[in-house]
mmCIF file of C-alpha atoms in Angstrom:
data_model
loop_
_atom_site.group_PDB
_atom_site.id
_atom_site.type_symbol
_atom_site.label_atom_id
_atom_site.label_comp_id
_atom_site.label_asym_id
_atom_site.label_seq_id
_atom_site.Cartn_x
_atom_site.Cartn_y
_atom_site.Cartn_z
ATOM 1 C CA UNK P 16 -44.915 -54.416 -244.454
ATOM 2 C CA UNK P 17 -45.800 -51.914 -247.187
ATOM 3 C CA UNK P 18 -48.613 -51.874 -249.668
ATOM 4 C CA UNK P 19 -48.269 -51.291 -253.361
ATOM 5 C CA UNK P 20 -50.220 -48.033 -253.186
ATOM 6 C CA UNK P 21 -48.166 -46.184 -250.552
ATOM 7 C CA UNK P 22 -44.508 -45.263 -250.827
ATOM 8 C CA UNK P 23 -42.231 -46.458 -248.056
ATOM 9 C CA UNK P 24 -41.150 -43.725 -245.639
ATOM 10 C CA UNK P 25 -44.160 -41.450 -245.934
ATOM 11 C CA UNK P 26 -44.210 -37.675 -246.010
ATOM 12 C CA UNK P 27 -41.257 -37.251 -243.618
ATOM 13 C CA UNK P 28 -39.003 -39.139 -245.963
ATOM 14 C CA UNK P 29 -40.137 -36.911 -248.830
ATOM 15 C CA UNK P 30 -39.327 -33.784 -246.793
ATOM 16 C CA UNK P 31 -35.902 -35.171 -245.885
ATOM 17 C CA UNK P 32 -35.160 -35.963 -249.531
ATOM 18 C CA UNK P 33 -36.262 -32.451 -250.571
ATOM 19 C CA UNK P 34 -34.129 -30.918 -247.842
ATOM 20 C CA UNK P 35 -31.115 -32.958 -248.932
ATOM 21 C CA UNK P 36 -31.682 -31.990 -252.562
ATOM 22 C CA UNK P 37 -31.856 -28.271 -251.638
ATOM 23 C CA UNK P 38 -28.798 -28.579 -249.369
ATOM 24 C CA UNK P 39 -26.773 -30.026 -252.255
ATOM 25 C CA UNK P 40 -27.616 -27.013 -254.398
ATOM 26 C CA UNK P 41 -26.870 -24.432 -251.706
ATOM 27 C CA UNK P 42 -28.354 -21.269 -250.289
ATOM 28 C CA UNK P 43 -29.730 -19.968 -253.572
ATOM 29 C CA UNK P 44 -31.819 -23.116 -254.047
ATOM 30 C CA UNK P 45 -33.405 -22.510 -250.643
ATOM 31 C CA UNK P 46 -34.135 -18.893 -251.551
ATOM 32 C CA UNK P 47 -35.614 -19.910 -254.910
ATOM 33 C CA UNK P 48 -37.810 -22.513 -253.195
ATOM 34 C CA UNK P 49 -38.998 -19.888 -250.732
ATOM 35 C CA UNK P 50 -39.842 -17.398 -253.498
ATOM 36 C CA UNK P 51 -41.707 -20.104 -255.443
ATOM 37 C CA UNK P 52 -43.531 -21.021 -252.249
ATOM 38 C CA UNK P 53 -44.668 -17.410 -251.844
ATOM 39 C CA UNK P 54 -45.796 -17.289 -255.486
ATOM 40 C CA UNK P 55 -47.707 -20.586 -255.368
ATOM 41 C CA UNK P 56 -49.257 -20.286 -251.889
ATOM 42 C CA UNK P 57 -47.979 -17.707 -249.397
ATOM 43 C CA UNK P 58 -48.141 -19.952 -246.276
ATOM 44 C CA UNK P 59 -45.730 -22.374 -247.967
ATOM 45 C CA UNK P 60 -43.262 -19.550 -248.605
ATOM 46 C CA UNK P 61 -43.686 -18.331 -245.051
ATOM 47 C CA UNK P 62 -43.111 -21.836 -243.702
ATOM 48 C CA UNK P 63 -39.937 -22.174 -245.782
ATOM 49 C CA UNK P 64 -38.707 -18.787 -244.578
ATOM 50 C CA UNK P 65 -39.322 -19.777 -240.959
ATOM 51 C CA UNK P 66 -37.548 -23.099 -241.493
ATOM 52 C CA UNK P 67 -34.593 -21.343 -243.128
ATOM 53 C CA UNK P 68 -34.256 -18.890 -240.251
ATOM 54 C CA UNK P 69 -34.864 -21.234 -237.333
ATOM 55 C CA UNK P 70 -33.252 -24.209 -239.046
ATOM 56 C CA UNK P 71 -30.226 -21.975 -239.737
ATOM 57 C CA UNK P 72 -30.313 -22.862 -243.425
ATOM 58 C CA UNK P 73 -30.129 -19.259 -244.562
ATOM 59 C CA UNK P 74 -26.882 -18.458 -242.780
ATOM 60 C CA UNK P 75 -25.363 -21.912 -242.388
ATOM 61 C CA UNK P 76 -22.614 -21.658 -244.982
ATOM 62 C CA UNK P 77 -21.997 -17.979 -245.534
ATOM 63 C CA UNK P 78 -22.212 -15.902 -242.385
ATOM 64 C CA UNK P 79 -22.254 -18.475 -239.621
ATOM 65 C CA UNK P 80 -18.786 -19.882 -240.176
ATOM 66 C CA UNK P 81 -17.325 -16.445 -240.825
ATOM 67 C CA UNK P 82 -18.918 -15.090 -237.659
ATOM 68 C CA UNK P 83 -17.386 -17.883 -235.590
ATOM 69 C CA UNK P 84 -13.983 -17.446 -237.207
ATOM 70 C CA UNK P 85 -13.704 -13.670 -236.792
ATOM 71 C CA UNK P 86 -15.762 -13.429 -233.581
ATOM 72 C CA UNK P 87 -17.276 -9.947 -233.882
ATOM 73 C CA UNK P 88 -19.351 -10.114 -230.728
ATOM 74 C CA UNK P 89 -19.117 -7.020 -228.519
ATOM 75 C CA UNK P 90 -18.730 -9.008 -225.334
ATOM 76 C CA UNK P 91 -15.511 -10.565 -226.530
ATOM 77 C CA UNK P 92 -14.063 -7.205 -227.558
ATOM 78 C CA UNK P 93 -14.823 -5.789 -224.148
ATOM 79 C CA UNK P 94 -13.050 -8.714 -222.515
ATOM 80 C CA UNK P 95 -9.961 -8.170 -224.693
ATOM 81 C CA UNK P 96 -9.765 -4.421 -224.008
ATOM 82 C CA UNK P 97 -7.968 -4.943 -220.715
ATOM 83 C CA UNK P 98 -5.523 -7.534 -221.994
ATOM 84 C CA UNK P 99 -1.982 -6.496 -222.875
ATOM 85 C CA UNK P 100 -1.069 -6.414 -226.555
ATOM 86 C CA UNK P 101 2.635 -7.084 -226.139
ATOM 87 C CA UNK P 102 3.598 -3.590 -227.272
ATOM 88 C CA UNK P 103 4.704 -1.936 -224.021
ATOM 89 C CA UNK P 104 4.525 1.636 -225.316
ATOM 90 C CA UNK P 105 0.986 1.141 -226.567
ATOM 91 C CA UNK P 106 -0.059 -0.672 -223.380
ATOM 92 C CA UNK P 107 1.273 2.239 -221.280
ATOM 93 C CA UNK P 108 -0.526 4.770 -223.487
ATOM 94 C CA UNK P 109 -3.746 2.752 -223.297
ATOM 95 C CA UNK P 110 -3.526 2.492 -219.506
ATOM 96 C CA UNK P 111 -2.941 6.269 -219.185
ATOM 97 C CA UNK P 112 -5.786 7.049 -221.581
ATOM 98 C CA UNK P 113 -8.175 4.759 -219.706
ATOM 99 C CA UNK P 114 -7.138 6.264 -216.368
ATOM 100 C CA UNK P 115 -7.636 9.793 -217.748
ATOM 101 C CA UNK P 116 -11.067 8.874 -219.138
ATOM 102 C CA UNK P 117 -12.100 7.392 -215.792
ATOM 103 C CA UNK P 118 -10.992 10.584 -213.997
ATOM 104 C CA UNK P 119 -12.911 12.727 -216.498
ATOM 105 C CA UNK P 120 -15.972 10.550 -216.042
ATOM 106 C CA UNK P 121 -15.773 10.885 -212.249
ATOM 107 C CA UNK P 122 -15.333 14.665 -212.556
ATOM 108 C CA UNK P 123 -18.303 14.900 -214.924
ATOM 109 C CA UNK P 124 -20.492 12.807 -212.617
ATOM 110 C CA UNK P 125 -19.493 15.053 -209.684
ATOM 111 C CA UNK P 126 -20.367 18.122 -211.795
ATOM 112 C CA UNK P 127 -23.768 16.631 -212.630
ATOM 113 C CA UNK P 128 -24.396 15.932 -208.947
ATOM 114 C CA UNK P 129 -23.491 19.539 -208.024
ATOM 115 C CA UNK P 130 -25.742 20.772 -210.821
ATOM 116 C CA UNK P 131 -28.659 18.662 -209.570
ATOM 117 C CA UNK P 132 -28.046 19.848 -205.998
ATOM 118 C CA UNK P 133 -27.963 23.522 -206.995
ATOM 119 C CA UNK P 134 -31.099 23.114 -209.105
ATOM 120 C CA UNK P 135 -32.881 21.417 -206.201
ATOM 121 C CA UNK P 136 -31.705 24.165 -203.841
ATOM 122 C CA UNK P 137 -32.878 26.960 -206.165
ATOM 123 C CA UNK P 138 -36.266 25.262 -206.618
ATOM 124 C CA UNK P 139 -36.600 24.842 -202.850
ATOM 125 C CA UNK P 140 -35.572 28.475 -202.207
ATOM 126 C CA UNK P 141 -38.115 29.774 -204.740
ATOM 127 C CA UNK P 142 -40.794 27.575 -203.135
ATOM 128 C CA UNK P 143 -39.958 28.917 -199.679
ATOM 129 C CA UNK P 144 -39.960 32.535 -200.963
ATOM 130 C CA UNK P 145 -43.328 32.012 -202.626
ATOM 131 C CA UNK P 146 -44.684 30.411 -199.468
ATOM 132 C CA UNK P 147 -43.369 33.302 -197.333
ATOM 133 C CA UNK P 148 -45.002 35.827 -199.686
ATOM 134 C CA UNK P 149 -48.302 33.924 -199.584
ATOM 135 C CA UNK P 150 -48.148 33.705 -195.791
ATOM 136 C CA UNK P 151 -47.352 37.422 -195.375
ATOM 137 C CA UNK P 152 -50.147 38.344 -197.810
ATOM 138 C CA UNK P 153 -52.553 36.122 -195.889
ATOM 139 C CA UNK P 154 -51.440 37.643 -192.573
ATOM 140 C CA UNK P 155 -51.927 41.144 -194.007
ATOM 141 C CA UNK P 156 -55.392 40.249 -195.275
ATOM 142 C CA UNK P 157 -56.347 38.792 -191.911
ATOM 143 C CA UNK P 158 -55.083 41.841 -190.019
ATOM 144 C CA UNK P 159 -57.129 44.147 -192.278
ATOM 145 C CA UNK P 160 -60.237 42.006 -191.896
ATOM 146 C CA UNK P 161 -60.042 41.835 -188.090
ATOM 147 C CA UNK P 162 -62.122 44.467 -186.330
ATOM 148 C CA UNK P 163 -60.470 46.796 -183.909
ATOM 149 C CA UNK P 164 -60.653 45.779 -180.289
ATOM 150 C CA UNK P 165 -63.018 48.609 -179.288
ATOM 151 C CA UNK P 166 -65.473 48.207 -182.180
ATOM 152 C CA UNK P 167 -68.801 46.493 -181.828
ATOM 153 C CA UNK P 168 -69.903 43.672 -184.072
ATOM 154 C CA UNK P 169 -71.415 44.904 -187.310
ATOM 155 C CA UNK P 170 -69.563 48.256 -187.209
ATOM 156 C CA UNK P 171 -66.750 49.031 -189.569
#
């Protein structure tokens, strides 16, 4: 039962009608409504922007269908890289190129490991040399500071 003062459907029905009206006019109507919302009261424009992004209204007709049709996601391209193309000469070339790149990568990783090892070894050798110098200097200082066996305490 409805009263004469209230419209049937309430505010939700009004929002659905407005959404339908904007959908009929397309993406530019949504953008114009958002801009007007920002001009009138910025939270309204922000709410419309959020609805357009999360409701997929901004990209529903233009980019979304094209993205699904052409499928430009990187994961899919990586999956197709190993599949044969049907051109045997190209497939052989691609297999050789991939094999060569893998060998170069392994050689480069081995070079980096040798480089790290040699750097670690040189750092360790310099540490040991510095430690040996410090120890010999300390031993020399201790031998100079020790009194001779025949001397009495307090004599130099």
